[in-house]
Coordinates of N, CA and C in Angstrom, one line a residue:
M27 N 89.9 65.0 102.8 CA 90.6 65.8 102.1 C 92.0 66.0 102.4
Q28 N 93.0 65.7 101.5 CA 94.2 65.7 101.7 C 95.0 67.1 101.4
K29 N 96.0 67.2 102.2 CA 96.8 68.5 102.2 C 97.4 68.4 101.0
V30 N 98.2 69.6 100.4 CA 99.0 69.7 99.1 C 100.3 68.8 99.8
S31 N 100.6 68.9 100.9 CA 102.1 68.5 101.3 C 101.9 66.8 101.3
Q32 N 100.6 66.1 101.5 CA 100.4 64.9 101.6 C 100.3 64.3 100.2
I33 N 99.8 65.2 99.4 CA 99.9 64.7 97.8 C 101.1 64.8 97.2
L34 N 102.0 65.5 97.8 CA 103.3 66.0 97.1 C 104.2 64.8 97.7
K35 N 104.2 64.4 98.9 CA 104.7 63.2 99.8 C 104.6 62.0 99.0
S36 N 103.3 61.6 98.6 CA 102.9 60.3 97.9 C 103.3 60.5 96.5
F37 N 103.2 61.5 95.9 CA 103.7 61.3 94.3 C 104.9 60.9 94.1
D38 N 104.9 60.0 92.9 CA 105.7 59.2 92.5 C 105.9 59.4 91.0
P39 N 107.0 60.4 90.6 CA 107.1 60.9 89.1 C 107.1 59.9 88.1
T40 N 107.4 58.8 88.5 CA 107.5 57.6 87.1 C 106.3 56.8 87.2
K41 N 105.5 56.9 88.4 CA 104.3 56.2 88.2 C 103.1 57.1 88.0
D42 N 103.0 58.2 88.4 CA 102.0 59.4 88.4 C 102.5 60.5 87.6
K43 N 102.9 60.1 86.4 CA 103.5 61.1 85.3 C 102.5 62.1 84.7
Y44 N 101.3 61.5 84.8 CA 100.4 62.7 84.1 C 99.5 63.7 85.2
I45 N 100.0 63.4 86.4 CA 99.3 64.4 87.6 C 100.6 65.2 88.1
S46 N 100.8 66.1 87.8 CA 101.9 67.2 88.0 C 101.5 68.4 88.9
R47 N 100.4 68.7 88.9 CA 99.9 70.0 89.3 C 98.9 69.6 90.4
D48 N 98.8 70.4 91.4 CA 97.9 70.2 92.5 C 96.3 70.2 92.2
F49 N 96.0 70.9 91.1 CA 94.8 71.1 90.5 C 94.2 69.6 89.8
Q50 N 95.0 69.1 89.1 CA 94.9 67.7 88.7 C 94.5 66.8 89.7
A51 N 95.3 66.7 90.8 CA 95.1 66.0 92.1 C 93.7 66.3 92.6
F52 N 93.6 67.5 92.8 CA 92.1 67.9 93.1 C 90.7 67.3 92.4
G53 N 91.2 67.6 90.9 CA 90.2 67.5 90.0 C 89.9 65.8 89.8
L54 N 90.9 65.1 90.2 CA 90.6 63.4 90.3 C 89.9 63.1 91.5
Y55 N 90.4 63.8 92.5 CA 89.5 63.6 93.8 C 88.1 64.0 93.8
L56 N 87.8 65.3 93.0 CA 86.3 65.4 92.8 C 85.7 64.1 92.0
A57 N 86.4 64.0 90.9 CA 85.9 62.6 90.2 C 85.5 61.5 90.8
E58 N 86.4 61.1 92.0 CA 86.1 59.9 92.8 C 84.7 60.1 93.7
E59 N 85.1 61.4 94.3 CA 84.0 61.4 95.2 C 82.4 61.7 94.6
M60 N 82.4 62.3 93.4 CA 81.3 62.1 92.7 C 80.9 60.7 91.7
E61 N 81.9 60.1 92.1 CA 81.6 58.5 91.3 C 81.3 58.8 90.0
D62 N 82.3 59.8 89.2 CA 81.9 59.8 87.7 C 83.4 59.9 87.2
P63 N 83.9 58.7 87.3 CA 85.4 58.5 86.3 C 85.5 59.0 85.1
K64 N 84.4 58.9 84.3 CA 84.8 59.2 82.7 C 84.5 60.7 82.6
N65 N 84.0 61.4 83.6 CA 83.9 62.9 83.3 C 85.4 63.7 84.0
K66 N 86.4 62.9 84.1 CA 87.5 63.5 85.4 C 88.4 64.6 84.6
G67 N 88.1 64.8 83.1 CA 88.8 65.9 82.9 C 87.7 67.5 82.9
M68 N 86.5 66.9 83.0 CA 85.7 68.2 83.2 C 86.3 68.9 84.9
Y69 N 86.1 67.9 85.9 CA 86.7 68.1 87.2 C 88.0 68.8 87.4
I70 N 88.9 68.1 86.6 CA 90.3 68.8 86.5 C 90.2 70.4 85.8
K71 N 89.2 70.4 84.9 CA 89.4 71.9 84.3 C 88.4 72.9 85.5
L72 N 87.6 72.2 86.2 CA 86.8 73.0 87.2 C 87.7 73.4 88.2
A73 N 88.6 72.4 88.8 CA 89.9 72.7 89.5 C 90.7 73.8 89.2
K74 N 90.9 73.8 87.8 CA 92.0 74.6 87.4 C 91.5 76.2 87.4
I75 N 90.3 76.2 87.2 CA 89.6 77.6 86.9 C 88.8 78.3 88.0
N76 N 88.5 77.3 89.0 CA 87.8 77.8 90.3 C 88.3 77.7 91.4
H77 N 88.1 78.5 92.7 CA 88.9 78.4 93.7 C 88.3 76.9 94.5
R78 N 89.3 76.3 95.4 CA 89.0 75.3 96.0 C 88.3 75.3 97.0
A79 N 88.1 76.4 97.7 CA 87.1 76.7 98.5 C 85.4 76.6 98.1
V80 N 85.4 77.1 96.9 CA 84.2 76.9 96.2 C 83.7 75.5 95.9
L81 N 84.8 74.9 95.5 CA 84.4 73.5 94.8 C 84.2 72.7 96.1
E82 N 85.0 72.7 97.2 CA 84.6 72.0 98.4 C 83.2 72.6 99.1
R83 N 83.1 73.6 98.9 CA 81.5 74.0 99.4 C 80.5 73.4 98.5
A84 N 80.5 73.3 97.2 CA 79.9 72.3 96.5 C 79.6 70.8 96.4
L85 N 80.9 70.6 96.9 CA 81.2 69.1 96.9 C 80.4 68.6 98.3
S86 N 80.7 69.2 99.3 CA 79.9 69.4 100.5 C 78.5 69.1 100.8
F87 N 78.1 70.3 99.9 CA 76.5 70.2 99.8 C 75.9 68.9 99.1
V88 N 76.7 68.4 98.1 CA 76.3 67.3 97.3 C 76.6 65.9 98.4
K89 N 77.5 65.9 99.1 CA 77.6 64.7 100.2 C 76.7 64.5 101.3
D90 N 75.9 66.2 101.6 CA 75.2 65.8 102.5 C 73.8 65.7 101.9
S91 N 73.5 65.7 100.6 CA 72.2 65.3 100.2 C 72.3 63.8 99.9
N92 N 71.2 63.4 99.3 CA 71.0 62.0 98.6 C 70.2 61.8 97.6
A93 N 70.9 62.7 96.7 CA 70.4 63.0 95.0 C 70.9 62.0 94.3
D94 N 69.9 61.6 93.2 CA 70.2 60.5 92.6 C 71.1 61.0 91.4
N95 N 71.3 62.3 90.8 CA 72.3 63.0 90.0 C 72.9 63.8 90.7
K96 N 74.3 63.3 91.2 CA 75.2 64.1 92.1 C 75.7 65.1 91.1
V97 N 76.0 64.6 90.0 CA 76.8 65.5 89.0 C 76.0 67.0 88.8
A98 N 74.7 66.7 88.4 CA 73.7 67.7 88.2 C 73.7 68.5 89.1
L99 N 73.5 68.2 90.6 CA 73.5 68.7 91.9 C 74.8 69.6 92.1
F100 N 75.9 69.0 91.9 CA 77.3 69.7 92.0 C 77.3 71.0 91.2
L101 N 76.8 70.6 90.0 CA 77.3 71.9 88.8 C 76.2 72.8 89.2
W102 N 75.0 72.6 89.9 CA 73.9 73.8 89.8 C 74.4 74.3 91.0
K103 N 74.9 73.7 92.3 CA 75.3 74.4 93.3 C 76.4 75.0 93.1
L104 N 77.5 74.7 92.2 CA 78.6 75.5 92.0 C 78.4 76.7 91.3
K105 N 77.3 76.7 90.4 CA 76.8 78.0 89.6 C 76.4 78.9 90.7
Q106 N 75.5 78.6 91.5 CA 74.6 79.1 92.8 C 75.8 79.8 93.4
I107 N 76.7 79.2 93.9 CA 77.9 79.7 94.9 C 78.4 81.1 94.0
K108 N 78.9 80.9 92.8 CA 79.5 81.9 92.0 C 78.5 82.9 91.5
T109 N 77.4 82.7 91.3 CA 76.5 83.8 91.4 C 76.3 84.6 92.7
E110 N 76.2 83.9 93.6 CA 76.3 84.7 94.8 C 77.3 85.6 95.2
A111 N 78.4 85.1 94.9 CA 79.6 85.8 95.2 C 79.8 86.9 94.1
K112 N 79.3 86.9 93.1 CA 79.2 87.9 92.2 C 78.4 89.0 92.7
D113 N 77.0 88.5 93.0 CA 76.2 89.4 93.8 C 76.6 90.3 95.0
K114 N 77.3 89.5 95.9 CA 78.0 90.4 96.9 C 79.2 91.3 96.6
V115 N 79.8 91.2 95.5 CA 80.8 92.0 94.9 C 80.3 93.4 94.3
K116 N 79.0 93.3 93.9 CA 78.1 94.5 93.2 C 77.6 95.2 94.4

């Protein structure tokens, strides 16, 4: 996992012109980790609307498992974590 400062140091505005925000870089990182580059837009959207800690927790769960369908497991765990957080607030 890279820190924001590391991402910004390696950011080249002429080469990386489509990645201008932190959530975009994190979304692309998620797509690479999930080995799902064709749905990178979905991961960028998830990184934009969800807290990074929640996404990292779901990603950690997927990395620890040996599931065949990592994307489905990631989305299921993300939904479960968000539901647990809502239940704690109530």
